[in-house]
Short mmCIF file of C-alpha atoms in Angstrom, two decimals:
data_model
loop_
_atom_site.label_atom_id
_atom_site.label_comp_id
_atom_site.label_asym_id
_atom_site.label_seq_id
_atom_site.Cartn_x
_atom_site.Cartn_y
_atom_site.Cartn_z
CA UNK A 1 186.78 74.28 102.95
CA UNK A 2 188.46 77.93 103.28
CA UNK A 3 189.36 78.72 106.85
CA UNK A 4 188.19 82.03 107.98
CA UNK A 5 191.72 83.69 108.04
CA UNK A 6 192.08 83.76 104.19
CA UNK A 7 188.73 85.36 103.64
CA UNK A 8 189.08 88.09 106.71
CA UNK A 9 191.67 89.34 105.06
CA UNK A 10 190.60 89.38 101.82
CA UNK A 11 187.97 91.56 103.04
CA UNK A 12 190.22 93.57 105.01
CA UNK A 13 192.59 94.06 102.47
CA UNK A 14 189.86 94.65 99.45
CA UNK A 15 188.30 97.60 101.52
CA UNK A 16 191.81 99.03 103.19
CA UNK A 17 192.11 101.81 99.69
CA UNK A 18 188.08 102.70 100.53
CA UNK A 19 188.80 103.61 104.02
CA UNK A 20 192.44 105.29 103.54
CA UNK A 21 190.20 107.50 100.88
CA UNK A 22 187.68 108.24 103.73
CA UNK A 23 190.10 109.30 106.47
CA UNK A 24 192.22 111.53 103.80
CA UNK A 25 188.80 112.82 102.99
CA UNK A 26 188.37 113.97 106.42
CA UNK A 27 191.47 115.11 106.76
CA UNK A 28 191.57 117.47 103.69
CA UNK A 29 188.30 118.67 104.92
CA UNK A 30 189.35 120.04 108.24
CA UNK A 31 192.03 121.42 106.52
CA UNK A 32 190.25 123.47 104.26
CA UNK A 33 188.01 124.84 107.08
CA UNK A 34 190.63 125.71 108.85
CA UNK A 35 192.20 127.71 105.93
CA UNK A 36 188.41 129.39 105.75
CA UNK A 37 188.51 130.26 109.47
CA UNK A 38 191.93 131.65 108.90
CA UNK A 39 190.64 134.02 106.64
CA UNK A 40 187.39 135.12 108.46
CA UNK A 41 188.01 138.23 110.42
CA UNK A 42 186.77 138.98 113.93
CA UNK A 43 188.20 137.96 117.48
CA UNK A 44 185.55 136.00 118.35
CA UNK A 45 185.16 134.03 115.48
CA UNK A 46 185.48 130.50 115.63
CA UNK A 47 185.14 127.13 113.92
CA UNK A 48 184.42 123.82 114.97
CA UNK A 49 184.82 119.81 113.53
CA UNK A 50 182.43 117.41 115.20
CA UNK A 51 180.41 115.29 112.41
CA UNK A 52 183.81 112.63 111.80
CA UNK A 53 182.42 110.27 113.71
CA UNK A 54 178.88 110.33 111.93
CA UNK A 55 180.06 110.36 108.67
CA UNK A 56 182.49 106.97 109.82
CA UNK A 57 178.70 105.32 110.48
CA UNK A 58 177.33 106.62 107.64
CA UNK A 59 180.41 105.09 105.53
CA UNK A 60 180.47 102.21 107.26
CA UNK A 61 176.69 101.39 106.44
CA UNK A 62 177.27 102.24 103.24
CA UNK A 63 180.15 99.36 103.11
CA UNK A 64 178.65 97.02 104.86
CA UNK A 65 175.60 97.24 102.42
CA UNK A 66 177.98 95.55 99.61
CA UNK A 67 180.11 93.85 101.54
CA UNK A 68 178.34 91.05 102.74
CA UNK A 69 176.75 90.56 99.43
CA UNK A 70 180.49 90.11 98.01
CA UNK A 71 180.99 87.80 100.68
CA UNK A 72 178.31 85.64 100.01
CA UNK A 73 179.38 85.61 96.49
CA UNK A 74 182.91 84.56 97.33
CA UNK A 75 182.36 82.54 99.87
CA UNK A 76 180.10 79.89 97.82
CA UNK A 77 182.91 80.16 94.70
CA UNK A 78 185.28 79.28 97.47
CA UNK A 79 182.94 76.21 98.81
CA UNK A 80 183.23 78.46 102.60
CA UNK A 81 179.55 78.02 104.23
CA UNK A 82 177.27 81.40 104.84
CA UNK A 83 177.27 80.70 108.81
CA UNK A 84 181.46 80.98 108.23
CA UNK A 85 181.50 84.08 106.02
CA UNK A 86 178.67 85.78 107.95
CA UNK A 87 181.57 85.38 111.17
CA UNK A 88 183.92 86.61 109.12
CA UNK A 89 181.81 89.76 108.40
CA UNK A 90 181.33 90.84 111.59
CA UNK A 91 184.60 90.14 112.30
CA UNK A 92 185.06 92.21 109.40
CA UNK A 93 182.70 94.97 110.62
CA UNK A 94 184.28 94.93 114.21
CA UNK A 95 187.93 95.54 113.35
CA UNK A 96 187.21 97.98 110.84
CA UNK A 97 184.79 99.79 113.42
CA UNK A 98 187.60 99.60 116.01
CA UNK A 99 189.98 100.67 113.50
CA UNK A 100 187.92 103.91 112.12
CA UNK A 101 187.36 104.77 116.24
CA UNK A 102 190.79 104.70 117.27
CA UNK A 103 192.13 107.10 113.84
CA UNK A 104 189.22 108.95 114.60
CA UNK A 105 190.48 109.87 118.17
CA UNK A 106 194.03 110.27 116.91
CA UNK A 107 192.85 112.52 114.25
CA UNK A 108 191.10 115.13 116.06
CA UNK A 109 193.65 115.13 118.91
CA UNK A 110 196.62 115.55 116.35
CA UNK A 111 194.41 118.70 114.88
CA UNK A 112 193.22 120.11 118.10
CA UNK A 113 196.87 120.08 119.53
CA UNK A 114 198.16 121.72 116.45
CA UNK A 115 195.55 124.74 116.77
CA UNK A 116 195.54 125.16 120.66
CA UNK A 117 197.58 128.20 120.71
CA UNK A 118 194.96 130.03 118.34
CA UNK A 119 191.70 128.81 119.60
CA UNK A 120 190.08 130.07 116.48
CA UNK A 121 188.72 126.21 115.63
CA UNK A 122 187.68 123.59 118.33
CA UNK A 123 187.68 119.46 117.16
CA UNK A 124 185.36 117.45 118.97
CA UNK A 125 183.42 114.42 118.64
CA UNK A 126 179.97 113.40 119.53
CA UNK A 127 180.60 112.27 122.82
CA UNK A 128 182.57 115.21 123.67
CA UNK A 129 179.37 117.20 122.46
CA UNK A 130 176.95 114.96 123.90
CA UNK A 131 178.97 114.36 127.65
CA UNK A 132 181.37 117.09 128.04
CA UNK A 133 181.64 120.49 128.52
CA UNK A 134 184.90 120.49 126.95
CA UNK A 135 184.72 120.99 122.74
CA UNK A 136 188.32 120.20 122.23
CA UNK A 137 190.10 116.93 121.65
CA UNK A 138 193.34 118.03 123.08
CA UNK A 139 192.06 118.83 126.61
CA UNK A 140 190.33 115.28 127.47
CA UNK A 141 192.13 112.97 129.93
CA UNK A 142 193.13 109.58 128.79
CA UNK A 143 190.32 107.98 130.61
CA UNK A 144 187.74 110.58 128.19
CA UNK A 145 189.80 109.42 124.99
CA UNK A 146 189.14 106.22 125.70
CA UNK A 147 185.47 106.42 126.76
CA UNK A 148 184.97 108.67 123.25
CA UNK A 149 186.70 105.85 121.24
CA UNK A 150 184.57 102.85 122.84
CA UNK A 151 181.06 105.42 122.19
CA UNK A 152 182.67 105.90 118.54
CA UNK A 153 183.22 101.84 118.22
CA UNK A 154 179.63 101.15 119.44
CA UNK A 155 177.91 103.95 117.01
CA UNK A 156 180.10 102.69 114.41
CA UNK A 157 179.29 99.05 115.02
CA UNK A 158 175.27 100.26 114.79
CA UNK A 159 175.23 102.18 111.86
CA UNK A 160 176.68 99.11 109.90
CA UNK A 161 174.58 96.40 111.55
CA UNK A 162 171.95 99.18 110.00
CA UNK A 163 173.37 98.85 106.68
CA UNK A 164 173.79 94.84 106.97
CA UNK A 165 169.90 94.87 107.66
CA UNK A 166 168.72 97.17 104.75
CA UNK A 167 171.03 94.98 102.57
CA UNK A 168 169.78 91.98 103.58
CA UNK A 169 166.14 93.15 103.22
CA UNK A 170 166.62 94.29 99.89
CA UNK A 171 167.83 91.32 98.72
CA UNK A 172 165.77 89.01 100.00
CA UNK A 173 162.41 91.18 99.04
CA UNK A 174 160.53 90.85 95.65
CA UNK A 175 159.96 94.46 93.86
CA UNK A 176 157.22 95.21 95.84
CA UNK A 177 158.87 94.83 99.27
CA UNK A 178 161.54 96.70 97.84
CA UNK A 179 159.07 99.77 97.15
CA UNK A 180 157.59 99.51 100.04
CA UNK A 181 161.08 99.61 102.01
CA UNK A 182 162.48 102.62 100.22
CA UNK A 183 159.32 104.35 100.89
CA UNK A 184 159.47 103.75 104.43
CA UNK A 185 163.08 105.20 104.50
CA UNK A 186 162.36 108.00 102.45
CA UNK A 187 159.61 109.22 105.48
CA UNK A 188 161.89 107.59 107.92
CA UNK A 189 163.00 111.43 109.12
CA UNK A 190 159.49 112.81 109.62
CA UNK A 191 158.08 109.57 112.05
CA UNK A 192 161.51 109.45 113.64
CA UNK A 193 161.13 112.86 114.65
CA UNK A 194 157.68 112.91 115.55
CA UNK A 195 158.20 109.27 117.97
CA UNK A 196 161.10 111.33 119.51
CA UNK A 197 159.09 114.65 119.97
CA UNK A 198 156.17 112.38 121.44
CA UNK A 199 158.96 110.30 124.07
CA UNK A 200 160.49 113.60 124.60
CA UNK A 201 157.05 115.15 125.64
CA UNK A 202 155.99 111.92 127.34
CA UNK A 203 158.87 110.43 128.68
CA UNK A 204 161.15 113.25 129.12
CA UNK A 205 162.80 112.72 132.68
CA UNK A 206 163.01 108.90 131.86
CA UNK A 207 164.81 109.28 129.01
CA UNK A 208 167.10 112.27 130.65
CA UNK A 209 168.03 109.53 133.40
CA UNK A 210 168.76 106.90 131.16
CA UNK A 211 170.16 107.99 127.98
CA UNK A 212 172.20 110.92 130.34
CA UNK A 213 174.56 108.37 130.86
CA UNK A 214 177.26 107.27 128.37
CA UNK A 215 177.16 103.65 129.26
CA UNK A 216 173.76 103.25 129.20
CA UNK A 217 173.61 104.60 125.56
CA UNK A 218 176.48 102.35 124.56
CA UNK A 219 174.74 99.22 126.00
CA UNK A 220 171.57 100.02 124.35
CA UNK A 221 173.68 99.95 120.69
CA UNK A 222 175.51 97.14 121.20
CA UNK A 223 172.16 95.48 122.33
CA UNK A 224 170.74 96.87 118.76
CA UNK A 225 173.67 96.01 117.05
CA UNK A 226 173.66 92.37 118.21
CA UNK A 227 169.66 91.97 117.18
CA UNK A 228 170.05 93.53 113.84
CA UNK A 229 173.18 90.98 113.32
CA UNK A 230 170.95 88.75 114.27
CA UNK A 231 168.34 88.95 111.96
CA UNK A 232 170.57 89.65 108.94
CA UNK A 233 171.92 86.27 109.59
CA UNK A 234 168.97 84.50 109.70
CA UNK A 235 167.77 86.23 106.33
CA UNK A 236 171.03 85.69 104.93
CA UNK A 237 170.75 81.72 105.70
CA UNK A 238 168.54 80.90 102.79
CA UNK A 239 169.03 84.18 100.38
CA UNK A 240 169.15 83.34 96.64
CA UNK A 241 172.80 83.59 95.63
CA UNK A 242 173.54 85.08 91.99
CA UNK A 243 176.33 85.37 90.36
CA UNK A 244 177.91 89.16 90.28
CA UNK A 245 177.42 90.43 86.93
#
C-alpha cells in the first residue's frame, strides 16, 4: 500500500505551477491598477485592492472540484484506499489554504508599504474591510496580520470544502440530479439574497452580535467546513471509479 507522504506530495507538487499562475495573476493585476490610478488625475482620487482573498476561495473551489476526483483515480491505480487519499486531500486542501493565506498577507503588505508615501491606492483584505477601520495592509499590528491570515485560512478552507461537495454531488448523481443541481446553483444568488434580506429584517441585532465578531465567524466556517468534509467523504466511500479518459 502507498503511504500518504508519496501521494501528498504528488498533489502538492502537481498543483504548485496552478497556484504560482494564480498569485502572479494577482500580482500583475494590482500592478496594472496601480499604473491606471497613476494616470487618473485629481487629488482625491484613489484606488483600492480587496477581492485577493475571494478570488483565493473561488480558485481553490475550483481546484478542489478536480482534485479529489484525480485522487481517487490515482489512488486505486496505486492500490492506496479512498479513506487514505480522502486524508491526504484535506491535508492537501489545508496546506494549500494555509499557504495561499500567508502569500496573501505578504502580498498586500509588500504593495501597501511600497505605495504609503502616495496614498493614491489602499490594499486591504476582507477582514480588514469587514473588522477594521483601517483599509491598508501596511498599518495593521502583527496581532491584526495574523488574525486576517487565520480569517483568510478559514474562508479559504470553506470555499473548497464547497467545491469538494459540488464535486462529489456531481459525480455521484445520475443526469437528472445533475440538472436539478446546476439549476439550483444557477438561482442560488436570488434565494441567498432573499434568506439574508429576510434574517437581516428578522434577526438583525442577533446576527449583528454574533457574526460582529471575528471569531465567531471563523468558528462558524470551520464548523461548515468540517460538515461539508464530512459528507463528501461519506459520498466519496462508495462513488463509481472510472478510468480518466
Amino acid at each position: 500500500m502507498v503511504k500518504a507522504q508519496p501521494m501528498l506530495r504528488f498533489q502538492l507538487r502537481e498543483q504548485l505551477p496552478a497556484h504560482l499562475i494564480f498569485v502572479a495573476a494577482n500580482i500583475g493585476i494590482i500592478v496594472i491598477l496601480m499604473i491606471v490610478a497613476q494616470f487618473m488625475t485629481g487629488d482625491d482620487v484613489t484606488g483600492s485592492y480587496t477581492s485577493i482573498g475571494l478570488s483565493a476561495g473561488i480558485y481553490m473551489s475550483i481546484i478542489a472540484s478536480t482534485a479529489l476526483r484525480s485522487t481517487f483515480r490515482l489512488g486505486a491505480q496505486l492500490g492506496t484506499s479512498r479513506n487514505r487519499c480522502f486524508l491526504d486531500f484535506v491535508l492537501f486542501s489545508i496546506i494549500t489554504s494555509f499557504a495561499l493565506a500567508v502569500t496573501i498577507e505578504v502580498v498586500l503588505s509588500v504593495f501597501s508599504a511600497a505605495t504609503i508615501s502616495t496614498k493614491m491606492f489602499h490594499f486591504a483584505d476582507l477582514f480588514s474591510v469587514l473588522y477594521l477601520s483601517e483599509l491598508d495592509a501596511g498599518a495593521l499590528s502583527l496581532y491584526q496580520h495574523l488574525l486576517s491570515t487565520v480569517f483568510n485560512l478559514c474562508s479559504i478552507l470553506f470555499c473548497t470544502a464547497i467545491g469538494t461537495i459540488l464535486s462529489m454531488l456531481f459525480w455521484r448523481l445520475n443526469r437528472l440530479g445533475r440538472t436539478v443541481l446546476f439549476i439550483l446553483l444557477i438561482a442560488s444568488p436570488c434565494w441567498f439574497s432573499l434568506l439574508l434580506a429576510h434574517s437581516l429584517i428578522t434577526n438583525l441585532p442577533t446576527l449583528f452580535f454574533f457574526f460582529g465578531k471575528p471569531g465567531n465567524v471563523m468558528g462558524v466556517l470551520l464548523l461548515a467546513t468540517a460538515l461539508l468534509f464530512f459528507l463528501s467523504w461519506l459520498l466519496g466511500r462508495t462513488v463509481h471509479i472510472r478510468p480518466a479518459k
